[in-house]
Short mmCIF file of C-alpha atoms in Angstrom, two decimals:
data_model
loop_
_atom_site.label_atom_id
_atom_site.label_comp_id
_atom_site.label_asym_id
_atom_site.label_seq_id
_atom_site.Cartn_x
_atom_site.Cartn_y
_atom_site.Cartn_z
CA MET A 26 19.86 -12.24 -19.78
CA ALA A 27 20.50 -14.20 -16.96
CA PHE A 28 17.68 -16.67 -16.54
CA TRP A 29 19.13 -19.69 -14.24
CA ASN A 30 18.30 -22.00 -11.51
CA TRP A 31 20.78 -23.59 -9.25
CA LYS A 32 21.66 -26.81 -10.76
CA LYS A 33 25.64 -26.87 -10.22
CA LYS A 34 25.23 -29.15 -7.34
CA ASN A 35 25.73 -32.95 -9.18
CA THR A 36 28.20 -31.99 -12.14
CA ALA A 37 30.93 -34.16 -10.35
CA SER A 38 28.74 -37.40 -10.83
CA GLU A 39 27.83 -36.59 -14.13
CA GLU A 40 31.44 -36.09 -14.93
CA VAL A 41 32.29 -39.25 -13.14
CA VAL A 42 29.41 -41.22 -15.81
CA GLU A 43 31.19 -39.44 -18.67
CA GLU A 44 34.23 -41.18 -17.90
CA ASN A 45 33.42 -44.48 -17.73
CA ILE A 46 31.63 -44.12 -20.94
CA GLU A 47 34.51 -42.69 -22.54
CA THR A 48 36.40 -46.24 -20.77
CA GLY A 49 33.60 -48.35 -22.35
CA ALA A 50 33.96 -47.39 -25.27
CA GLU A 51 37.37 -47.47 -25.62
CA THR A 52 37.41 -51.15 -24.58
CA SER A 53 34.53 -52.13 -26.61
CA GLU A 54 37.00 -50.85 -29.95
CA GLY A 55 39.54 -53.41 -28.44
CA GLN A 56 37.18 -56.35 -28.08
CA GLU A 57 38.45 -58.33 -31.43
CA SER A 58 42.01 -58.54 -29.81
CA PHE A 59 41.44 -58.74 -26.27
CA GLY A 60 37.95 -61.08 -26.36
CA GLU A 61 34.65 -60.28 -24.49
CA ALA A 62 35.60 -60.17 -21.12
CA PRO A 63 36.93 -57.23 -20.85
CA ALA A 64 34.27 -55.39 -22.59
CA VAL A 65 31.70 -56.99 -20.01
CA ALA A 66 33.65 -55.63 -17.24
CA ALA A 67 33.48 -52.50 -18.45
CA GLN A 68 30.30 -52.78 -19.05
CA ASN A 69 29.43 -53.54 -15.45
CA SER A 70 31.39 -51.07 -14.30
CA LEU A 71 29.81 -48.54 -16.14
CA ALA A 72 26.46 -49.53 -14.72
CA GLU A 73 27.69 -49.79 -11.33
CA THR A 74 28.86 -46.33 -11.46
CA GLU A 75 25.43 -44.98 -13.38
CA GLU A 76 23.47 -46.81 -10.50
CA ASN A 77 26.17 -45.01 -7.79
CA ALA A 78 25.50 -41.41 -9.40
CA LEU A 79 21.82 -41.76 -9.77
CA SER A 80 21.61 -42.49 -6.23
CA THR A 81 23.89 -39.75 -5.34
CA ASP A 82 21.41 -37.34 -7.30
CA THR A 83 17.90 -38.77 -5.20
CA ALA A 84 20.22 -38.56 -2.11
CA ILE A 85 20.40 -34.83 -3.22
CA ALA A 86 17.20 -34.34 -4.32
CA GLU A 87 15.75 -35.62 -1.55
CA GLN A 88 17.57 -33.55 0.93
CA ASN A 89 17.04 -30.18 -0.17
CA ALA A 90 13.24 -31.34 -0.68
CA ASP A 91 13.25 -32.12 3.18
CA VAL A 92 15.06 -28.59 3.68
CA LEU A 93 12.47 -26.61 1.73
CA GLU A 94 9.39 -28.36 3.16
CA ASN A 95 10.89 -28.32 6.95
CA ILE A 96 11.24 -24.32 5.99
CA ILE A 97 7.29 -24.30 4.85
CA ALA A 98 5.88 -26.57 7.45
CA GLU A 99 7.30 -25.80 10.78
CA PRO A 100 8.07 -22.29 12.22
CA SER A 101 11.02 -23.46 14.27
CA ALA A 102 12.90 -25.64 11.17
CA LEU A 103 14.62 -22.17 10.49
CA GLU A 104 18.58 -23.82 11.10
CA THR A 105 17.74 -26.63 9.05
CA THR A 106 18.46 -23.97 6.09
CA GLU A 107 22.00 -23.22 6.33
CA ALA A 108 22.73 -26.46 4.74
CA ILE A 109 21.19 -25.49 1.28
CA SER A 110 21.84 -21.93 1.83
CA GLU A 111 25.77 -22.43 1.97
CA VAL A 112 25.22 -24.45 -1.51
CA VAL A 113 23.06 -21.33 -3.14
CA ALA A 114 25.69 -19.14 -1.81
CA GLU A 115 28.79 -20.86 -3.22
CA THR A 116 26.76 -21.29 -6.88
CA ASP A 117 25.96 -17.54 -6.66
CA GLU A 118 29.81 -16.90 -5.89
CA ASN A 119 30.55 -19.17 -8.87
CA ALA A 120 28.02 -17.48 -11.46
CA GLU A 121 29.48 -15.13 -13.80
CA ASP A 122 27.50 -12.01 -13.00
CA GLU A 123 26.01 -11.14 -16.54
CA PRO A 124 25.95 -6.89 -17.04
CA GLN A 125 22.17 -5.58 -16.68
CA GLU A 126 21.34 -4.37 -20.47
CA GLU A 127 20.93 -0.37 -20.29
CA ILE A 128 17.59 0.95 -20.81
CA GLN A 129 17.49 2.18 -24.14
CA GLU A 130 14.16 3.95 -24.20
CA GLU A 131 14.07 7.75 -22.84
CA VAL A 132 11.78 9.01 -20.43
CA PRO A 133 9.14 11.06 -20.46
CA THR A 134 9.53 14.32 -18.94
CA LYS A 135 6.98 15.53 -16.39
CA LYS A 136 5.18 17.37 -18.52
CA GLY A 137 5.28 15.03 -21.13
CA LEU A 138 3.59 12.00 -18.19
CA PHE A 139 0.62 13.88 -17.65
CA ALA A 140 -0.03 14.81 -21.28
CA ARG A 141 0.37 11.11 -21.85
CA LEU A 142 -2.16 10.41 -18.80
CA LYS A 143 -4.60 12.67 -20.68
CA GLU A 144 -4.27 11.38 -23.81
CA GLY A 145 -4.82 7.98 -21.65
CA LEU A 146 -7.91 8.72 -20.37
CA ALA A 147 -9.50 9.81 -23.81
CA LYS A 148 -12.13 7.30 -23.80
CA THR A 149 -13.20 7.67 -20.59
CA ARG A 150 -13.03 11.62 -20.63
CA ASN A 151 -15.54 11.23 -23.40
CA ASN A 152 -17.39 9.12 -21.77
CA ILE A 153 -18.28 11.07 -18.28
CA VAL A 154 -17.00 15.00 -19.20
CA SER A 155 -18.75 15.14 -22.71
CA GLY A 156 -21.81 14.63 -21.05
CA MET A 157 -21.12 17.00 -18.14
CA ASP A 158 -20.11 20.27 -20.21
CA SER A 159 -23.34 19.60 -21.72
CA LEU A 160 -24.96 19.29 -18.30
CA PHE A 161 -23.30 22.20 -16.31
CA SER A 162 -22.97 24.77 -19.46
CA GLY A 163 -27.12 25.30 -18.91
CA GLU A 164 -28.89 28.15 -17.65
CA GLY A 165 -31.03 25.53 -15.80
CA LYS A 166 -31.32 25.50 -12.22
CA ILE A 167 -29.53 23.24 -9.37
CA ASP A 168 -32.71 21.15 -8.70
CA GLU A 169 -33.42 17.73 -8.58
CA ASP A 170 -33.49 17.30 -12.39
CA PHE A 171 -30.20 18.39 -12.43
CA TYR A 172 -28.57 15.38 -9.64
CA GLU A 173 -30.51 13.17 -11.34
CA GLU A 174 -28.93 13.75 -14.81
CA LEU A 175 -25.66 14.01 -12.64
CA GLU A 176 -26.27 10.87 -10.81
CA GLU A 177 -26.82 8.99 -14.26
CA ILE A 178 -23.37 10.12 -16.04
CA LEU A 179 -21.28 9.05 -13.26
CA ILE A 180 -23.00 5.85 -12.65
CA LEU A 181 -22.60 5.26 -16.73
CA GLY A 182 -18.54 6.30 -16.07
CA ASP A 183 -18.24 3.37 -13.76
CA ILE A 184 -18.11 5.18 -10.91
CA GLY A 185 -20.22 3.10 -8.92
CA VAL A 186 -23.62 3.55 -7.22
CA HIS A 187 -22.47 3.40 -3.64
CA THR A 188 -19.39 5.92 -4.86
CA THR A 189 -21.84 8.27 -6.62
CA GLU A 190 -23.86 8.67 -3.75
CA ASN A 191 -21.34 9.77 -1.32
CA ILE A 192 -20.23 12.12 -3.81
CA LEU A 193 -23.70 13.69 -4.47
CA ASP A 194 -24.60 14.17 -0.82
CA LYS A 195 -21.21 16.22 -0.44
CA LEU A 196 -22.04 17.85 -3.19
CA ARG A 197 -25.59 18.73 -2.04
CA SER A 198 -23.82 20.08 0.96
CA GLN A 199 -21.83 22.19 -0.72
CA VAL A 200 -24.08 24.10 -3.35
CA LYS A 201 -25.87 24.58 0.00
CA GLU A 202 -23.40 26.05 2.30
CA ASN A 203 -21.83 28.24 -0.39
CA HIS A 204 -25.28 29.21 -1.68
CA ILE A 205 -24.14 28.50 -4.94
CA LYS A 206 -27.11 29.01 -7.50
CA LYS A 207 -25.78 28.27 -11.62
CA ARG A 208 -25.16 24.82 -12.62
CA ASP A 209 -21.51 26.24 -14.29
CA GLU A 210 -20.80 27.45 -10.76
CA CYS A 211 -21.00 23.94 -9.87
CA LYS A 212 -18.29 21.90 -11.46
CA GLU A 213 -15.41 23.33 -9.62
CA PHE A 214 -17.30 21.86 -6.68
CA LEU A 215 -17.76 18.28 -8.11
CA ILE A 216 -13.93 18.24 -8.89
CA ASN A 217 -13.21 18.89 -5.76
CA THR A 218 -15.57 16.50 -4.75
CA ILE A 219 -14.35 14.09 -6.43
CA LYS A 220 -10.52 14.35 -5.09
CA GLU A 221 -11.69 13.94 -1.49
CA GLU A 222 -13.74 10.94 -2.53
CA MET A 223 -10.30 9.37 -3.42
CA ALA A 224 -8.04 7.52 -0.78
CA SER A 225 -5.05 8.95 0.02
CA CYS A 226 -1.80 7.60 1.43
CA GLU A 227 1.09 9.13 2.15
CA SER A 228 3.15 6.07 2.41
CA ALA A 229 2.42 4.33 -0.95
CA TYR A 230 5.88 4.76 -2.49
CA GLU A 231 7.61 3.65 0.51
CA PHE A 232 8.36 0.23 -0.34
CA GLU A 233 10.88 2.07 -3.47
CA ASN A 234 13.13 3.01 -1.23
CA LYS A 235 13.35 0.03 1.40
CA LYS A 236 14.74 -3.53 1.06
CA SER A 237 11.01 -4.92 0.15
CA VAL A 238 9.35 -8.30 -1.32
CA VAL A 239 6.67 -7.22 -3.35
CA PHE A 240 3.65 -10.23 -4.44
CA VAL A 241 2.03 -8.92 -7.39
CA ILE A 242 -1.47 -10.88 -8.24
CA GLY A 243 -4.37 -10.98 -10.17
CA VAL A 244 -6.68 -13.27 -12.53
CA ASN A 245 -5.11 -14.17 -15.41
CA GLY A 246 -4.93 -11.63 -18.52
CA VAL A 247 -5.42 -8.65 -16.96
CA GLY A 248 -2.08 -7.79 -17.64
CA LYS A 249 -0.09 -8.92 -14.68
CA THR A 250 3.15 -10.05 -15.78
CA THR A 251 3.54 -6.85 -18.46
CA SER A 252 2.93 -4.60 -15.13
CA ILE A 253 5.81 -6.42 -13.72
CA GLY A 254 8.04 -6.11 -16.44
CA LYS A 255 6.96 -2.06 -16.47
CA LEU A 256 7.58 -1.96 -12.79
CA ALA A 257 10.57 -2.85 -13.18
CA TYR A 258 12.21 -0.63 -15.69
CA HIS A 259 10.66 1.77 -13.42
CA LEU A 260 12.78 0.66 -10.18
CA LYS A 261 15.15 0.12 -12.13
CA ALA A 262 15.26 3.89 -13.67
CA GLY A 263 15.28 4.98 -10.47
CA GLY A 264 18.41 3.45 -9.45
CA ARG A 265 17.01 0.72 -7.35
CA LYS A 266 18.71 -2.86 -8.19
CA VAL A 267 15.74 -5.31 -8.84
CA ILE A 268 15.46 -9.16 -9.03
CA LEU A 269 11.99 -10.86 -10.16
CA ALA A 270 10.92 -14.27 -8.91
CA ALA A 271 8.97 -16.21 -12.11
CA ALA A 272 6.44 -18.13 -9.69
CA ASP A 273 3.77 -18.47 -11.58
CA THR A 274 4.53 -21.97 -12.22
CA PHE A 275 0.81 -23.26 -12.69
CA ARG A 276 0.19 -21.18 -16.40
CA ALA A 277 2.23 -22.27 -19.53
CA ALA A 278 4.63 -19.66 -20.79
CA ALA A 279 4.45 -17.75 -17.87
CA GLY A 280 8.22 -17.59 -16.99
CA SER A 281 8.94 -17.43 -20.55
CA GLN A 282 7.09 -14.26 -20.78
CA LEU A 283 8.46 -12.61 -17.78
CA GLU A 284 12.01 -13.33 -18.84
CA GLU A 285 11.40 -11.19 -21.97
CA TRP A 286 10.11 -8.67 -19.59
CA SER A 287 13.23 -9.11 -17.62
CA HIS A 288 15.35 -8.61 -20.96
CA ARG A 289 13.66 -5.07 -21.97
CA ALA A 290 13.75 -3.66 -18.52
CA GLY A 291 17.21 -5.30 -17.83
CA VAL A 292 17.27 -7.06 -14.13
CA LEU A 293 17.47 -10.46 -13.30
CA MET A 294 14.66 -13.05 -13.30
CA ILE A 295 15.09 -16.02 -11.29
CA GLY A 296 12.76 -19.16 -12.28
CA GLY A 297 11.89 -22.62 -12.26
CA THR A 298 9.88 -25.18 -14.26
CA GLU A 299 6.34 -25.81 -15.58
CA GLY A 300 4.72 -27.48 -12.75
CA GLN A 301 7.07 -26.27 -9.75
CA ASP A 302 6.57 -25.69 -6.06
CA PRO A 303 6.12 -21.75 -6.27
CA ALA A 304 7.18 -21.51 -2.63
CA SER A 305 10.60 -23.11 -3.96
CA VAL A 306 11.17 -20.55 -6.87
CA LEU A 307 10.25 -18.03 -3.96
CA PHE A 308 12.81 -19.62 -1.80
CA ASP A 309 15.82 -19.34 -4.36
CA ALA A 310 14.88 -15.89 -5.10
CA VAL A 311 15.35 -14.55 -1.84
CA GLN A 312 19.16 -16.47 -1.72
CA ALA A 313 19.41 -14.40 -4.84
CA ALA A 314 18.12 -11.21 -3.67
CA LYS A 315 20.25 -11.46 -0.61
CA SER A 316 23.65 -12.76 -1.47
CA ARG A 317 23.20 -9.94 -4.68
CA ASN A 318 22.11 -7.31 -2.05
CA SER A 319 18.96 -6.35 -4.25
CA ASP A 320 16.87 -3.67 -3.30
CA VAL A 321 13.56 -4.95 -4.48
CA LEU A 322 12.17 -8.58 -5.43
CA LEU A 323 9.31 -8.18 -7.17
CA VAL A 324 7.22 -11.84 -7.21
CA ASP A 325 4.96 -13.18 -9.68
CA THR A 326 2.07 -15.14 -8.56
CA ALA A 327 -0.80 -17.62 -9.48
CA GLY A 328 -3.01 -16.05 -11.40
CA ARG A 329 -6.04 -17.58 -10.63
CA LEU A 330 -9.32 -17.39 -7.98
CA HIS A 331 -11.11 -20.53 -8.37
CA ASN A 332 -10.26 -22.42 -5.21
CA LYS A 333 -10.08 -19.39 -2.12
CA LYS A 334 -8.78 -21.69 -0.06
CA ASN A 335 -5.72 -22.98 -2.45
CA LEU A 336 -4.55 -19.76 -3.41
CA MET A 337 -4.88 -18.85 0.64
CA GLU A 338 -2.72 -21.54 1.53
CA GLU A 339 -0.42 -21.11 -1.36
CA LEU A 340 0.24 -17.58 -0.31
CA LYS A 341 0.52 -18.42 3.41
CA LYS A 342 2.97 -20.96 2.34
CA MET A 343 5.27 -17.80 0.63
CA ASN A 344 4.87 -15.89 3.46
CA ARG A 345 6.41 -18.26 5.84
CA ILE A 346 9.14 -18.58 3.17
CA ILE A 347 9.77 -14.62 3.67
CA ASP A 348 9.27 -14.95 7.44
CA LYS A 349 11.77 -16.99 8.08
CA GLU A 350 14.79 -15.90 5.28
CA TYR A 351 14.19 -12.58 4.77
CA PRO A 352 12.22 -11.07 8.01
CA ASP A 353 13.59 -7.78 7.46
CA ALA A 354 12.07 -6.80 3.82
CA HIS A 355 9.21 -4.74 3.78
CA ARG A 356 5.86 -6.51 2.47
CA GLU A 357 3.66 -5.72 -0.32
CA ASN A 358 0.68 -6.95 -1.83
CA LEU A 359 -0.08 -5.02 -5.05
CA ILE A 360 -3.11 -6.41 -7.18
CA VAL A 361 -3.45 -5.80 -10.79
CA LEU A 362 -6.73 -4.89 -12.38
CA ASP A 363 -7.74 -4.30 -15.86
CA ALA A 364 -9.39 -1.36 -16.01
CA SER A 365 -11.43 -2.14 -18.87
CA THR A 366 -13.42 -4.94 -17.13
CA GLY A 367 -15.31 -1.90 -14.91
CA GLN A 368 -17.65 -2.95 -11.70
CA ASN A 369 -15.70 -6.77 -12.50
CA ALA A 370 -12.60 -5.34 -11.64
CA LEU A 371 -13.93 -3.66 -7.92
CA ASN A 372 -15.64 -7.78 -7.42
CA GLN A 373 -11.75 -9.32 -7.96
CA ALA A 374 -10.23 -6.62 -5.30
CA LYS A 375 -13.02 -7.46 -3.30
CA GLU A 376 -12.57 -11.08 -3.86
CA PHE A 377 -8.63 -11.49 -3.32
CA GLY A 378 -8.99 -8.59 -0.26
CA GLU A 379 -11.08 -11.91 1.37
CA VAL A 380 -7.51 -13.74 0.79
CA ALA A 381 -4.78 -11.31 0.86
CA ASP A 382 -3.59 -7.95 2.88
CA LEU A 383 -3.59 -5.91 -0.33
CA THR A 384 -1.50 -2.96 0.11
CA GLY A 385 -1.98 -1.36 -3.10
CA ILE A 386 -3.76 -1.50 -6.83
CA ILE A 387 -1.69 -1.88 -10.53
CA LEU A 388 -4.42 -0.79 -12.81
CA THR A 389 -4.25 -1.33 -16.19
CA LYS A 390 -5.25 -0.68 -19.93
CA MET A 391 -6.80 2.96 -18.82
CA ASP A 392 -5.94 4.08 -22.45
CA GLY A 393 -8.25 1.81 -24.08
CA THR A 394 -11.19 1.71 -22.08
CA ALA A 395 -14.17 4.06 -21.44
CA LYS A 396 -14.46 2.94 -17.60
CA GLY A 397 -11.55 4.66 -16.56
CA GLY A 398 -14.00 5.97 -13.98
CA ILE A 399 -13.50 3.22 -12.10
CA ALA A 400 -10.35 4.22 -10.03
CA ILE A 401 -12.38 6.39 -8.23
CA ALA A 402 -14.70 3.99 -7.07
CA ILE A 403 -12.26 1.61 -5.99
CA GLU A 404 -10.13 3.90 -3.82
CA SER A 405 -13.34 5.10 -2.65
CA GLU A 406 -15.29 1.63 -1.55
CA LEU A 407 -12.39 -0.17 -0.51
CA GLY A 408 -9.65 2.47 0.53
CA ILE A 409 -7.17 0.66 -1.04
CA PRO A 410 -4.68 2.84 -2.78
CA VAL A 411 -4.36 2.76 -7.16
CA LYS A 412 -0.94 3.38 -6.85
CA TYR A 413 0.39 2.45 -10.65
CA VAL A 414 -1.37 2.88 -13.94
CA GLY A 415 -1.01 1.64 -17.15
CA VAL A 416 -1.67 3.97 -20.02
CA GLY A 417 0.28 2.99 -22.75
CA GLU A 418 2.11 0.20 -24.65
CA LYS A 419 5.47 1.13 -23.96
CA ILE A 420 7.30 0.06 -21.16
CA TYR A 421 7.43 3.43 -19.62
CA ASP A 422 3.74 3.47 -19.60
CA LEU A 423 3.31 2.27 -16.33
CA GLN A 424 2.92 6.00 -13.95
CA LYS A 425 2.44 6.34 -10.35
CA PHE A 426 -1.08 7.14 -9.40
CA ASP A 427 -1.81 10.64 -7.84
CA ALA A 428 -5.43 11.61 -7.50
CA ASP A 429 -5.72 14.93 -8.12
CA THR A 430 -3.72 14.79 -11.64
CA PHE A 431 -5.52 11.68 -12.67
CA VAL A 432 -9.21 13.96 -12.23
CA ASP A 433 -7.83 17.17 -13.22
CA ALA A 434 -6.67 15.21 -16.68
CA LEU A 435 -10.09 13.15 -16.54
CA PHE A 436 -11.93 16.80 -16.37
CA ASP A 437 -9.08 18.51 -18.99
CA VAL A 438 -7.94 20.96 -16.73
CA ASN A 439 -5.66 23.07 -17.26
CA VAL A 440 -2.80 22.29 -15.12
CA GLU A 441 0.66 24.23 -14.85
CA GLU A 442 3.82 22.09 -14.84
CA GLU A 443 7.06 21.84 -13.98
CA VAL A 444 9.43 20.74 -17.22
#
């Protein structure tokens, strides 16, 4: 799979060095016949050529570094990028486009997707709904004991105190307005109340059909790299041309892991070296996205939050690259959260929200946790839509999130599906 950097700038100087090395070797072989003087001259010539080549390399590197620094630091420096853009364009023209791998794995049908979601939510359903079944099946009255028991079940399901209070307040009003007397008649109102509590965003997936740059952020270990690979697969399966940018250069092996996912998804990845400035990797990726007329550029960003100021500055610097090099691109900032961490996931979203304009959430590991109720708390308390949920290890196990479908699967509601 294509994983490459722009490395073709100094070929000429390298060939000069190789040529003179060969000349020096030939001269050395003839020392016995012609004496030591020619050999010394050849060595001096070789050293001088190597010195000139090194100077050339250094000058080119300094020139490119100056250009990128101007792009990042000075809003008026857009004109100075023309030189490096021409080099990138020339390199891209000469590079052979490697064919993207065909997607071999069969995408589940709509019915299969809902079934997999229900299966993935099994632990959460057992944690929340099993307790509710006994509560709603009883013949007891709808009184304070009923609401207190329901409150405990919801909080233990990681729906959260604040969200639980909102749900119960609305449920009390509906029970009163509709003169509900029996507990078993109350369950449907609870389900509808939970659906209403979750955020609704009709434009949540607009970026999938636009020229877009998507920053994917999140702490290490939440499944960020995996989610990027699965999202790339999802987008390509929908006919979109995708490029990945390995801009998490601070974590060891982050680039190689993303490269592996690019192979699986059959998309191109632009990467750098460990410790490289993430903005420079993004710059190269933007040039590749424009020259190849890609639809979506997915950017893996540094997964750290121990220093909010540094993270904020890094994101600002990368956004300036987009402002100047790809101003017409639609922007998305997706945060990846591990559902199994429950309320900690909610706290992470709040902290990242202080340094980045979050537009959506990818909630991972929903299939291995009993804390899937956190999806309800996140949408209710933060007003940020959950856009995708991971319900398995397969590359197609990242699904678009729909609140109604999620709640129906959580409560095991029978839903008529189209195959």
